mmCIF file of N, CA and C in Angstrom:
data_model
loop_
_atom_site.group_PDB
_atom_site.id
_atom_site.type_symbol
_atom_site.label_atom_id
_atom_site.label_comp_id
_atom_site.label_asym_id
_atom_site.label_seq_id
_atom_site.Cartn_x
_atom_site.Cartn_y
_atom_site.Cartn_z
ATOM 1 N N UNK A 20 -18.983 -2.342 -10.341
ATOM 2 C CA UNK A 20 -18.477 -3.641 -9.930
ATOM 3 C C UNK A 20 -17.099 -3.475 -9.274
ATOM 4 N N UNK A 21 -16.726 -4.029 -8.084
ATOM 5 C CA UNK A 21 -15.538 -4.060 -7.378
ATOM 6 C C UNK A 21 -14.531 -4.890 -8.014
ATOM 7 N N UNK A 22 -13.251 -4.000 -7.858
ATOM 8 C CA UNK A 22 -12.255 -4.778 -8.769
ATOM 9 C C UNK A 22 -11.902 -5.907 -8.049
ATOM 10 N N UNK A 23 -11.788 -6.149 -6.925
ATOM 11 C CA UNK A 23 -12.001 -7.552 -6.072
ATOM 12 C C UNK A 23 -12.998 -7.996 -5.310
ATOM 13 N N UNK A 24 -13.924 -9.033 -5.993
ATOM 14 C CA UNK A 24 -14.792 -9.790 -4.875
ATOM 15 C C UNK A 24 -14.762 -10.773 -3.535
ATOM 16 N N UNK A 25 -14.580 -10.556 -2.868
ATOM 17 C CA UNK A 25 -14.389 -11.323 -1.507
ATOM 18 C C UNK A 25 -14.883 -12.882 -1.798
ATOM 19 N N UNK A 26 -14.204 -13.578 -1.788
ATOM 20 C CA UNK A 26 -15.069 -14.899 -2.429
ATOM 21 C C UNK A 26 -14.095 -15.998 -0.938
ATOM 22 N N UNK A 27 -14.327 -17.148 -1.224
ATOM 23 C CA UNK A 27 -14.281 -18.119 -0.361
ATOM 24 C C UNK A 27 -12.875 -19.064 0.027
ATOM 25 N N UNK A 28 -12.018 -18.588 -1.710
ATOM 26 C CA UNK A 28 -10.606 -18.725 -1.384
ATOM 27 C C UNK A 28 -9.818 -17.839 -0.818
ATOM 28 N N UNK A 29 -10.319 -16.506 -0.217
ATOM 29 C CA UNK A 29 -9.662 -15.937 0.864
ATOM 30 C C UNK A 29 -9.805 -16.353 2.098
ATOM 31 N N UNK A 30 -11.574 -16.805 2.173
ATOM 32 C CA UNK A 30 -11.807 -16.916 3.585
ATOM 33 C C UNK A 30 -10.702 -18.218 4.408
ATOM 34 N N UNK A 31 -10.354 -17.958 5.504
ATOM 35 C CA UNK A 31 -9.788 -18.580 6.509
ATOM 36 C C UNK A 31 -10.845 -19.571 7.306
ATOM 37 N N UNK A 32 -12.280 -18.913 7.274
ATOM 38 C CA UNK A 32 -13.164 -19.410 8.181
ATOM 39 C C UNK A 32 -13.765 -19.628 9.765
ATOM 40 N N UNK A 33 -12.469 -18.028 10.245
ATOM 41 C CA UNK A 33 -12.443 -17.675 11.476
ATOM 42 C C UNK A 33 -12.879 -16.247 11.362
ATOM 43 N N UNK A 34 -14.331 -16.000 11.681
ATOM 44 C CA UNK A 34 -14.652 -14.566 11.281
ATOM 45 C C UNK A 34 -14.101 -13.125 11.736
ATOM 46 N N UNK A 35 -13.206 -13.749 13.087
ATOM 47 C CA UNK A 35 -12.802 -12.248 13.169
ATOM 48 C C UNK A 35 -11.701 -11.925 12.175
ATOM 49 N N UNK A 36 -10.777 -12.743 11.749
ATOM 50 C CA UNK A 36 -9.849 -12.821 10.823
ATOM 51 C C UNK A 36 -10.336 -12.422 9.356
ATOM 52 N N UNK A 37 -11.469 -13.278 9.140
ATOM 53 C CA UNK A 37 -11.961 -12.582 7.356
ATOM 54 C C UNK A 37 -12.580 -11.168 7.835
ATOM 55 N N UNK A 38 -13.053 -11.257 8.583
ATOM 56 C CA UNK A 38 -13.831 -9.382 8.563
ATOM 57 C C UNK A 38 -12.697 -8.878 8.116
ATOM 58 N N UNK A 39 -11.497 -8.888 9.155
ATOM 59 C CA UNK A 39 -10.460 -8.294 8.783
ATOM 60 C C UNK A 39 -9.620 -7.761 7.759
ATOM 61 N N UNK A 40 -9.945 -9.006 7.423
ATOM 62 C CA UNK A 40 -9.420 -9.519 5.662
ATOM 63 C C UNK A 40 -10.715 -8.768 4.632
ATOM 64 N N UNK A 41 -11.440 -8.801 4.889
ATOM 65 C CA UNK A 41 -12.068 -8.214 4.207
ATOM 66 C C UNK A 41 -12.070 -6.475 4.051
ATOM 67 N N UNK A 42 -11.742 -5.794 5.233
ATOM 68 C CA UNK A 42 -11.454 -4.386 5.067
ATOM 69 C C UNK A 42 -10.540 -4.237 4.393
ATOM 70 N N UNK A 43 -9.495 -5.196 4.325
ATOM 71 C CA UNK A 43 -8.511 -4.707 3.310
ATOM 72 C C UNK A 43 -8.585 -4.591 1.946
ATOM 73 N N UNK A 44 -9.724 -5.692 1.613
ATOM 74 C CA UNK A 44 -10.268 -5.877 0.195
ATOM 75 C C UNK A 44 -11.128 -4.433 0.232
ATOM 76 N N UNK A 45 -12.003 -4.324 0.774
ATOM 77 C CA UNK A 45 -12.209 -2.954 0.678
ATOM 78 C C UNK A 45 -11.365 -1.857 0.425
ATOM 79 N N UNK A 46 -10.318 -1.625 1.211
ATOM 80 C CA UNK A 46 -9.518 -0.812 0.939
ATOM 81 C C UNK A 46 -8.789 -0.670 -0.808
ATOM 82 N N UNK A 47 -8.532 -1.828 -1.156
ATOM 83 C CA UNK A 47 -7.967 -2.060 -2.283
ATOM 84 C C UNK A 47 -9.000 -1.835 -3.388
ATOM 85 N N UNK A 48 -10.413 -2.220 -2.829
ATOM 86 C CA UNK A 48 -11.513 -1.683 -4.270
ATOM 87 C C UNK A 48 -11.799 -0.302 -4.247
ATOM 88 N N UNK A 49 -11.248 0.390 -2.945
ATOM 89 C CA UNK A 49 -11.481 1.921 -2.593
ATOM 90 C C UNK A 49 -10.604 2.581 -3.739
ATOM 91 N N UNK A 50 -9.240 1.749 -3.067
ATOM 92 C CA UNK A 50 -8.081 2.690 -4.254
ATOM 93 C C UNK A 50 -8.221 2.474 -5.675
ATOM 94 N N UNK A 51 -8.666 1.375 -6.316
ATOM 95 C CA UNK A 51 -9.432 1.167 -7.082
ATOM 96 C C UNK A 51 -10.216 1.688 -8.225
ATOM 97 N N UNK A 52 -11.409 1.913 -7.238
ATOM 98 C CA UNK A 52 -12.478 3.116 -7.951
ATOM 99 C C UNK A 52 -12.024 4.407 -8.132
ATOM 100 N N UNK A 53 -11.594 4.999 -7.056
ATOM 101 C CA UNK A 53 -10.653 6.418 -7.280
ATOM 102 C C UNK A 53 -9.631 6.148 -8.340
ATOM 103 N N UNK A 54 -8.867 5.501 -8.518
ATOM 104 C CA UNK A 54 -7.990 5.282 -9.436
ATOM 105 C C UNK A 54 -8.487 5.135 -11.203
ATOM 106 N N UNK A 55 -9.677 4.217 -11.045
ATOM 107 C CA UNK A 55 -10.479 4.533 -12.516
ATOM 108 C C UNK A 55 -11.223 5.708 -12.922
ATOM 109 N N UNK A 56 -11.463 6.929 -12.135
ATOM 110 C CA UNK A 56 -12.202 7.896 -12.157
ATOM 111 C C UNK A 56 -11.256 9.235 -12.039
ATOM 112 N N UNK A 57 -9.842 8.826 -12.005
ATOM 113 C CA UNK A 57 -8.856 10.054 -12.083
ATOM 114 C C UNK A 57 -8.816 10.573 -10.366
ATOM 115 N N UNK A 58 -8.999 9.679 -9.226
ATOM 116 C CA UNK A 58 -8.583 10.438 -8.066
ATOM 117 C C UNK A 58 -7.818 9.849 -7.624
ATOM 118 N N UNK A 59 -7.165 8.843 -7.875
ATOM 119 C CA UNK A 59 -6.419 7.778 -7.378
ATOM 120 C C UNK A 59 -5.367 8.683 -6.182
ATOM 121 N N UNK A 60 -4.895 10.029 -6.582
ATOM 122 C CA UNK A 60 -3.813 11.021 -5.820
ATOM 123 C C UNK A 60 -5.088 11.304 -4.703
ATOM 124 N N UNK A 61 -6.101 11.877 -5.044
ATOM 125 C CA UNK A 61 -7.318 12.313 -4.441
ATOM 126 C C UNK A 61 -7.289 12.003 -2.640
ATOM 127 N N UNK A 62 -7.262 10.902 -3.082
ATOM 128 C CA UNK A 62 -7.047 9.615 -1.552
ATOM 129 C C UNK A 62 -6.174 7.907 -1.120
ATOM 130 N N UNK A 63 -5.595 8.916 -1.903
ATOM 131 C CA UNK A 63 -3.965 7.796 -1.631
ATOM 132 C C UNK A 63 -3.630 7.964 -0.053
ATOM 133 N N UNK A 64 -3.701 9.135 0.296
ATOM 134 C CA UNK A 64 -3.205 9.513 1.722
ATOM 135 C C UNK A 64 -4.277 8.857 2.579
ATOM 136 N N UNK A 65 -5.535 9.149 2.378
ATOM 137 C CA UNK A 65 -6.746 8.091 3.137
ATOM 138 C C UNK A 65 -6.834 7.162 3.533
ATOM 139 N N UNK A 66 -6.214 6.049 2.171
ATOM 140 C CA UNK A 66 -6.366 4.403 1.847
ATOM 141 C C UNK A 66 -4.723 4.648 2.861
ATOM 142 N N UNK A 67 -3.916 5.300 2.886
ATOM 143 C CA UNK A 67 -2.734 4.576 3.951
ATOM 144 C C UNK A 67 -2.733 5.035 5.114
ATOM 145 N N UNK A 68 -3.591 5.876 5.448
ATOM 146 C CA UNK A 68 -3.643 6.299 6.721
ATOM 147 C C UNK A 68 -4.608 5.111 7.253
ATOM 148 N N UNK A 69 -5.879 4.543 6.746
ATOM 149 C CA UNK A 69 -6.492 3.619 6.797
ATOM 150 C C UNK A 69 -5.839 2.036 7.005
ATOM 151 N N UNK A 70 -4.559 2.182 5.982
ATOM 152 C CA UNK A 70 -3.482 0.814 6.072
ATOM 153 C C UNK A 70 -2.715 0.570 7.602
ATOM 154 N N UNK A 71 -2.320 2.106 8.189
ATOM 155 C CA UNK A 71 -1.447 2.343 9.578
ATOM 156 C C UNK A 71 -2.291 1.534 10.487
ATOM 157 N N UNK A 72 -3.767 1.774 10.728
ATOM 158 C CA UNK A 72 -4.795 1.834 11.312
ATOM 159 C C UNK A 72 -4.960 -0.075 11.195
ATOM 160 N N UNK A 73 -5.156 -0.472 9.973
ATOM 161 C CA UNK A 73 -5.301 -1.319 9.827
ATOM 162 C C UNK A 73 -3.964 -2.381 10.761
ATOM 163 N N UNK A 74 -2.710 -1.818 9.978
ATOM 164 C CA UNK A 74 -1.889 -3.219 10.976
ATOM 165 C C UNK A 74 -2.028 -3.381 12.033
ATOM 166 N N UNK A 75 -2.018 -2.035 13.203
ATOM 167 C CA UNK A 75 -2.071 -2.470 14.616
ATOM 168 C C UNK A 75 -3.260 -3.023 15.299
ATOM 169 N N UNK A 76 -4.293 -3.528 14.543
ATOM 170 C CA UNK A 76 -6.010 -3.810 14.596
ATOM 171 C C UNK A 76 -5.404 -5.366 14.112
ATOM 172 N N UNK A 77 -4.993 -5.661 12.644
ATOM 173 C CA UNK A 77 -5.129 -6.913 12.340
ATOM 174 C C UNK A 77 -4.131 -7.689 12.988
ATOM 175 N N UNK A 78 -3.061 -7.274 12.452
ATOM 176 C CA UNK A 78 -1.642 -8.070 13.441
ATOM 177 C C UNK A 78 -1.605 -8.281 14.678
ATOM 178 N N UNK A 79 -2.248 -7.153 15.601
ATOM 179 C CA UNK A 79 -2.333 -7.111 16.511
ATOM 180 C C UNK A 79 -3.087 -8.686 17.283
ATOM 181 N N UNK A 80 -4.451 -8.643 16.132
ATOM 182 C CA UNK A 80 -4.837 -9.983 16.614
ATOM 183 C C UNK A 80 -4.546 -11.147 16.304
ATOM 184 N N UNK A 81 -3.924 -11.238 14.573
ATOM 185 C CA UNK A 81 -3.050 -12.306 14.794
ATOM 186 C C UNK A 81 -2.024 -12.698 15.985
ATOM 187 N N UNK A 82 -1.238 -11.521 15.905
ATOM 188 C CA UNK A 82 0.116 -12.311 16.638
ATOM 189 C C UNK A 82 -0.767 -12.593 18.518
ATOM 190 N N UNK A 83 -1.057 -11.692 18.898
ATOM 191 C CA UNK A 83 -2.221 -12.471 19.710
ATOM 192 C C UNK A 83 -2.237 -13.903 20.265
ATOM 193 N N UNK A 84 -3.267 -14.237 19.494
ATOM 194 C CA UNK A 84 -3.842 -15.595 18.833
ATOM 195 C C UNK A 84 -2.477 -16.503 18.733
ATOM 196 N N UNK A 85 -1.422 -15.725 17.465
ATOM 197 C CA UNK A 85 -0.072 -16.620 17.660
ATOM 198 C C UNK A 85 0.302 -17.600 19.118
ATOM 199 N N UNK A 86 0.418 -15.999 19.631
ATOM 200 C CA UNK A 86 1.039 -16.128 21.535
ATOM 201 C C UNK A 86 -0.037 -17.377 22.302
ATOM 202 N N UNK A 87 -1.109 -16.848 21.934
ATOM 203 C CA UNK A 87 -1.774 -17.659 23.088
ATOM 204 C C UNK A 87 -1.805 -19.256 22.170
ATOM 205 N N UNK A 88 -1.750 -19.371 21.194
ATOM 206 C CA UNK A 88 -1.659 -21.412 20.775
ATOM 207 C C UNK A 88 -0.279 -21.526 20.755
ATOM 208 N N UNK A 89 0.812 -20.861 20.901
ATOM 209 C CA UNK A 89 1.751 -21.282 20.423
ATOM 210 C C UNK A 89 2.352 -21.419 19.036
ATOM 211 N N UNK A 90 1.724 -20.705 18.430
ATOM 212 C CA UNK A 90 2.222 -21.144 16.844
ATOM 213 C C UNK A 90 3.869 -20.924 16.752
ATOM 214 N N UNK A 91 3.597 -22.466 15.693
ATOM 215 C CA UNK A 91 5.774 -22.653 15.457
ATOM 216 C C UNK A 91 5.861 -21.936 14.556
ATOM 217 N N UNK A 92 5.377 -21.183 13.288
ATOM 218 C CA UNK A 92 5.821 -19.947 12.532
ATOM 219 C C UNK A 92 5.802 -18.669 12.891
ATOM 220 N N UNK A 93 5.484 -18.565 14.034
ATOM 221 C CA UNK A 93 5.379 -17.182 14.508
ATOM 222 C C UNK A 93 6.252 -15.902 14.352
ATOM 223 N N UNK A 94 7.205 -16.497 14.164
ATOM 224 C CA UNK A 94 8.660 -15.815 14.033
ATOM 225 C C UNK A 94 8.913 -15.560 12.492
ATOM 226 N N UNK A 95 8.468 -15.954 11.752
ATOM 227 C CA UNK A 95 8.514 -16.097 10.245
ATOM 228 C C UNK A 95 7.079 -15.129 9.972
ATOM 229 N N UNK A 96 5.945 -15.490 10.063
ATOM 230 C CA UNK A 96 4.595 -15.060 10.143
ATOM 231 C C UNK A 96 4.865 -13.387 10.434
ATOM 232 N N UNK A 97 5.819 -13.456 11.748
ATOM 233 C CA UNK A 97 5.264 -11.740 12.422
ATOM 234 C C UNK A 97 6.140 -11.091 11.368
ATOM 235 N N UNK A 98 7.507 -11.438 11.082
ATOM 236 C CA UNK A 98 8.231 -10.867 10.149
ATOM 237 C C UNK A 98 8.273 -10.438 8.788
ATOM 238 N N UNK A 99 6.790 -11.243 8.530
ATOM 239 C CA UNK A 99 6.087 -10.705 7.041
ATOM 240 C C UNK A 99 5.508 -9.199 7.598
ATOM 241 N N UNK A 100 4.950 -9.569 8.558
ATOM 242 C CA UNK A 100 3.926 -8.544 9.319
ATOM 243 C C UNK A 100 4.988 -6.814 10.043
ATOM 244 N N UNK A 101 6.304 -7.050 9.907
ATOM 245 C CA UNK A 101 6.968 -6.101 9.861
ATOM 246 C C UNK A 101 7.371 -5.689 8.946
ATOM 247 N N UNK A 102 7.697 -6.725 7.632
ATOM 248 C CA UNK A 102 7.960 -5.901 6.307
ATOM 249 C C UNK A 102 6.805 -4.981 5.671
ATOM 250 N N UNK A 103 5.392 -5.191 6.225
ATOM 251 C CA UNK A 103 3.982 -4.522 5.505
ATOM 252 C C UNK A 103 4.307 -3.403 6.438
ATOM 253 N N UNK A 104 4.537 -3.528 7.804
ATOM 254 C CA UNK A 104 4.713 -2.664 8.270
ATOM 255 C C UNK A 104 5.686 -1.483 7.934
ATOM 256 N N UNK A 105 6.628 -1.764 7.452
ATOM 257 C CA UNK A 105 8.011 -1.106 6.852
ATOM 258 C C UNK A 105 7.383 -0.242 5.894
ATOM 259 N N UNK A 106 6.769 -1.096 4.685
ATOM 260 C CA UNK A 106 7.003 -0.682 3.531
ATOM 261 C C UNK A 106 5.168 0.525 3.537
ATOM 262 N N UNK A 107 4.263 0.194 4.583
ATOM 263 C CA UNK A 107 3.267 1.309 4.680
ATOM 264 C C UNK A 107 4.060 2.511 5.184
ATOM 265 N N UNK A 108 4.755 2.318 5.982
ATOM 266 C CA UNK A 108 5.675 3.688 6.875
ATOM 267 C C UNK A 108 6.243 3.933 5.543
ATOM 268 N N UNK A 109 6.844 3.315 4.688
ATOM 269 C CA UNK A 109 7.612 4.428 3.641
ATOM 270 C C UNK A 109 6.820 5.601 2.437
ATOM 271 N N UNK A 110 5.525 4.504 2.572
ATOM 272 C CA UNK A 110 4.558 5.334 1.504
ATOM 273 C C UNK A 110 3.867 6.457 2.476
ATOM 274 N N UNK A 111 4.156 6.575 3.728
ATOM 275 C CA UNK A 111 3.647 7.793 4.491
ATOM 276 C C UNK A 111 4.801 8.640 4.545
ATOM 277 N N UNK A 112 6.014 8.275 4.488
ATOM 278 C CA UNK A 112 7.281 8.913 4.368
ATOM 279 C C UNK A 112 7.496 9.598 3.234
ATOM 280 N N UNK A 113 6.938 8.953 1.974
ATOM 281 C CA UNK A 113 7.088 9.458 0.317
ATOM 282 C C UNK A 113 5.978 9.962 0.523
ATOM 283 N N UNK A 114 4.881 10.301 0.938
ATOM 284 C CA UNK A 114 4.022 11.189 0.940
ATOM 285 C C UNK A 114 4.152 12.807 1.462
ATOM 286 N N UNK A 115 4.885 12.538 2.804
ATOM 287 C CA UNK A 115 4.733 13.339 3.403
ATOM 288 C C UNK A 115 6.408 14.235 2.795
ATOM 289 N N UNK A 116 7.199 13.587 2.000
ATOM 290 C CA UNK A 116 8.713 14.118 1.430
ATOM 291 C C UNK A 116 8.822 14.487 0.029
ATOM 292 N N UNK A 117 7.201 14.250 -0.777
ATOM 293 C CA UNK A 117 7.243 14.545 -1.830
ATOM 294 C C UNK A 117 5.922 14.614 -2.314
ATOM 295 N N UNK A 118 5.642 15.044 -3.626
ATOM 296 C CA UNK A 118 4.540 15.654 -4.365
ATOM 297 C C UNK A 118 4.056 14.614 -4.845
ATOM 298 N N UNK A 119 4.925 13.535 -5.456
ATOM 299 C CA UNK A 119 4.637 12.283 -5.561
ATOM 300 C C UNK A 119 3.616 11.155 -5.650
ATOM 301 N N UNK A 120 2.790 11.023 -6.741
ATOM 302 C CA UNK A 120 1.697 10.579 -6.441
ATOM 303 C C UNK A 120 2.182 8.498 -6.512
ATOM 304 N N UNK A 121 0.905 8.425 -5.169
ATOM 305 C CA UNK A 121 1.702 6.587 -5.299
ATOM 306 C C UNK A 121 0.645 5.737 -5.529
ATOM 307 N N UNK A 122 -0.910 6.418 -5.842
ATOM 308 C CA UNK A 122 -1.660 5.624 -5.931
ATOM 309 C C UNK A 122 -1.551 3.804 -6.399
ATOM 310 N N UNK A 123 -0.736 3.804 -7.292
ATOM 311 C CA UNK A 123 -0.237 2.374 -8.511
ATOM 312 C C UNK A 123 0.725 1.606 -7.578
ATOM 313 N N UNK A 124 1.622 2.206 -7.277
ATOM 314 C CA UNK A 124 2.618 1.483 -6.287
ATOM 315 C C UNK A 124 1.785 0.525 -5.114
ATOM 316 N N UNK A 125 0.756 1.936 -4.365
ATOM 317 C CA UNK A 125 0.248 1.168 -3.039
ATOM 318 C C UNK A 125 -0.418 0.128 -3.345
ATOM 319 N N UNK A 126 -0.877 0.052 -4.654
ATOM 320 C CA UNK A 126 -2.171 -1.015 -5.395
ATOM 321 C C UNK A 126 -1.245 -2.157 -5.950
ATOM 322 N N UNK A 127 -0.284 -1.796 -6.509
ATOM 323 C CA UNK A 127 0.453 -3.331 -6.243
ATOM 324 C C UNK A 127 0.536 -3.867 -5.667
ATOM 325 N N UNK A 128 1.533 -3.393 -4.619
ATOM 326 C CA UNK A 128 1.688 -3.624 -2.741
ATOM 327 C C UNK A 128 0.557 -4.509 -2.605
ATOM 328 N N UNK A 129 -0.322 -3.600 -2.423
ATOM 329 C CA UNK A 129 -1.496 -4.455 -1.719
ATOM 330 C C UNK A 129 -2.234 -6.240 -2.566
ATOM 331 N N UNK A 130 -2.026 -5.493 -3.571
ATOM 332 C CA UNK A 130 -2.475 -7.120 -4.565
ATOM 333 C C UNK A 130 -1.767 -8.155 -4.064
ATOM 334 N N UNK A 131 -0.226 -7.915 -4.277
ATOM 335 C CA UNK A 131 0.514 -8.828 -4.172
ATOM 336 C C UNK A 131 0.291 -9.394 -2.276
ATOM 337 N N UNK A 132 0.263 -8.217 -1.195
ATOM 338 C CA UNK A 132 0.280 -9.132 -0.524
ATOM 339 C C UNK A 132 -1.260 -9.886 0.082
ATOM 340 N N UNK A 133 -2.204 -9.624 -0.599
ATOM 341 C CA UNK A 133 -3.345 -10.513 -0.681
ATOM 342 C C UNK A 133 -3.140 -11.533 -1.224
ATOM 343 N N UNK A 134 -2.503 -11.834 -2.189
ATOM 344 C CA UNK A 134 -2.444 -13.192 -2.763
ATOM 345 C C UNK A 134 -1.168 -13.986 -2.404
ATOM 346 N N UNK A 135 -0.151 -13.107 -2.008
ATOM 347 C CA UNK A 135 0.909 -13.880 -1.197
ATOM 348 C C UNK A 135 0.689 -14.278 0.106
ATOM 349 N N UNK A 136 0.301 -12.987 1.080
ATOM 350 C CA UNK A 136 0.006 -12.763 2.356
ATOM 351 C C UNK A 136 -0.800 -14.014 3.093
ATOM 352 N N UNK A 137 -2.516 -13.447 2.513
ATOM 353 C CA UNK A 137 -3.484 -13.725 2.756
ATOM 354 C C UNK A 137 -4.129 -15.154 2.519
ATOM 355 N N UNK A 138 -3.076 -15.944 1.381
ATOM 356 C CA UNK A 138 -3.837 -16.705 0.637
ATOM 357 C C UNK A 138 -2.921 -17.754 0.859
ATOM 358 N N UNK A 139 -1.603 -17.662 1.102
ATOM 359 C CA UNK A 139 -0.553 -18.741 1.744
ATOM 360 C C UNK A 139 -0.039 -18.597 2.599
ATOM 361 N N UNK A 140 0.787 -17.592 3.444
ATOM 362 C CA UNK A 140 0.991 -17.643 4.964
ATOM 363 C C UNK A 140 0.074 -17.721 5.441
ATOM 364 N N UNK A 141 -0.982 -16.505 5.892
ATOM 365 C CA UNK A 141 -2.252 -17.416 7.039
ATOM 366 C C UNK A 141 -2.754 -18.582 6.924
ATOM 367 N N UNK A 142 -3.190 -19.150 5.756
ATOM 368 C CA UNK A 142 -3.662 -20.625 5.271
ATOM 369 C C UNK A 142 -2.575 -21.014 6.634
ATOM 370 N N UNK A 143 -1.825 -21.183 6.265
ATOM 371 C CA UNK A 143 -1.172 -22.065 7.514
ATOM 372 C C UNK A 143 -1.150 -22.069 9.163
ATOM 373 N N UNK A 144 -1.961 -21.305 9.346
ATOM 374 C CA UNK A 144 -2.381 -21.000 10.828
ATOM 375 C C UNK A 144 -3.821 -21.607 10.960
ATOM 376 N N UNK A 145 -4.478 -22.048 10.192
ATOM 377 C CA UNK A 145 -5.979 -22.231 10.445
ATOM 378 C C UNK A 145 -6.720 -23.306 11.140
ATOM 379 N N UNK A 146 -5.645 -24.636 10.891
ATOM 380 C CA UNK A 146 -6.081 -25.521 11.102
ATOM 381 C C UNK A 146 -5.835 -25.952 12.980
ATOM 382 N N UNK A 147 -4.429 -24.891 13.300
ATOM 383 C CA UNK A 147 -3.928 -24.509 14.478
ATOM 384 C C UNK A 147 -4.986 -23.643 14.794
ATOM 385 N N UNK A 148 -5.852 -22.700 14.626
ATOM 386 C CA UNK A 148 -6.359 -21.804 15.166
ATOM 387 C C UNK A 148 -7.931 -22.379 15.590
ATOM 388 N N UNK A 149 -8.615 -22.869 14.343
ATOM 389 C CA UNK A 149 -9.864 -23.808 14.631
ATOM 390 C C UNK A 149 -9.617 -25.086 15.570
ATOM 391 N N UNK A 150 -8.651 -25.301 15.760
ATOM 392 C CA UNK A 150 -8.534 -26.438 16.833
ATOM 393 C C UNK A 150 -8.690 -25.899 18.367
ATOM 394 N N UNK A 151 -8.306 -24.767 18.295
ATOM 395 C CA UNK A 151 -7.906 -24.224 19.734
ATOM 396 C C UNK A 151 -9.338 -23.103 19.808
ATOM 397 N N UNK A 152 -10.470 -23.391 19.073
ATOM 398 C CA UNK A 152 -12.032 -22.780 19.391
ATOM 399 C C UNK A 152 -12.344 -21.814 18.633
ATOM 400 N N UNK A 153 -11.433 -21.107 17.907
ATOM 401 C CA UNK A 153 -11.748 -20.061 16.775
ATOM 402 C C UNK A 153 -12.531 -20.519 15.495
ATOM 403 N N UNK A 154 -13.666 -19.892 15.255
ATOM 404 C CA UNK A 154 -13.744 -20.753 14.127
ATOM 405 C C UNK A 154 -15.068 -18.730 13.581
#
């Protein structure tokens, strides 16, 4: 059983956005399972090389999308989207500067910003985004 199920209070209801959203939930049940089975170090480096990969794919199409409706948080919105950015570059930085295992750290990280991120800043783009044909 996945330690997070994708259920309907994530969804946004704009599918390129939940797919999106959904690899990350993947990612997080990845680190997850390795983590209950003693590999969590195993593929820590995987799940963030996978995270790098991930921002310039997801953000990319948010801020996008931002540009082309105009969104008035945009400036607030992208600046969350540089702190994830920050703080993945440091766990490739503590990887690559030490022996250091971060499996627990990155799995916080990531919880927290699913339920901060995912579940109250975007909420606020949706109703802007389905208006303008996304759905």
């Amino acid at each position: 059983m996945a330690f997070f199920e994708w259920n309907d209070s994530l969804s946004l209801g704009i599918s390129i956005i939940d797919n999106q959203h959904k690899k990350l939930v993947g990612l997080i049940n990845q680190l997850n399972d390795a983590m209950k089975n003693g590999h969590g170090s195993d593929v820590i480096r995987k799940i963030v090389d996978e995270l790098v990969t991930y921002t310039i794919s997801h953000f990319g199409t948010e801020e996008k999308y931002f540009k082309q409706f105009n969104y008035a948080e945009t400036n607030a919105h992208v600046g969350e989207h540089e702190a994830f950015v920050k703080k993945v570059s440091s766990f490739v930085d503590e990887m690559n500067n030490s022996s250091k295992a971060l499996p627990i750290t990155v799995m916080n990280f990531l919880w927290d910003w699913l339920r901060k991120h995912i579940m109250v800043s975007d909420k606020k783009y949706v109703e802007l985004f389905k208006a303008n044909g996304l759905s």
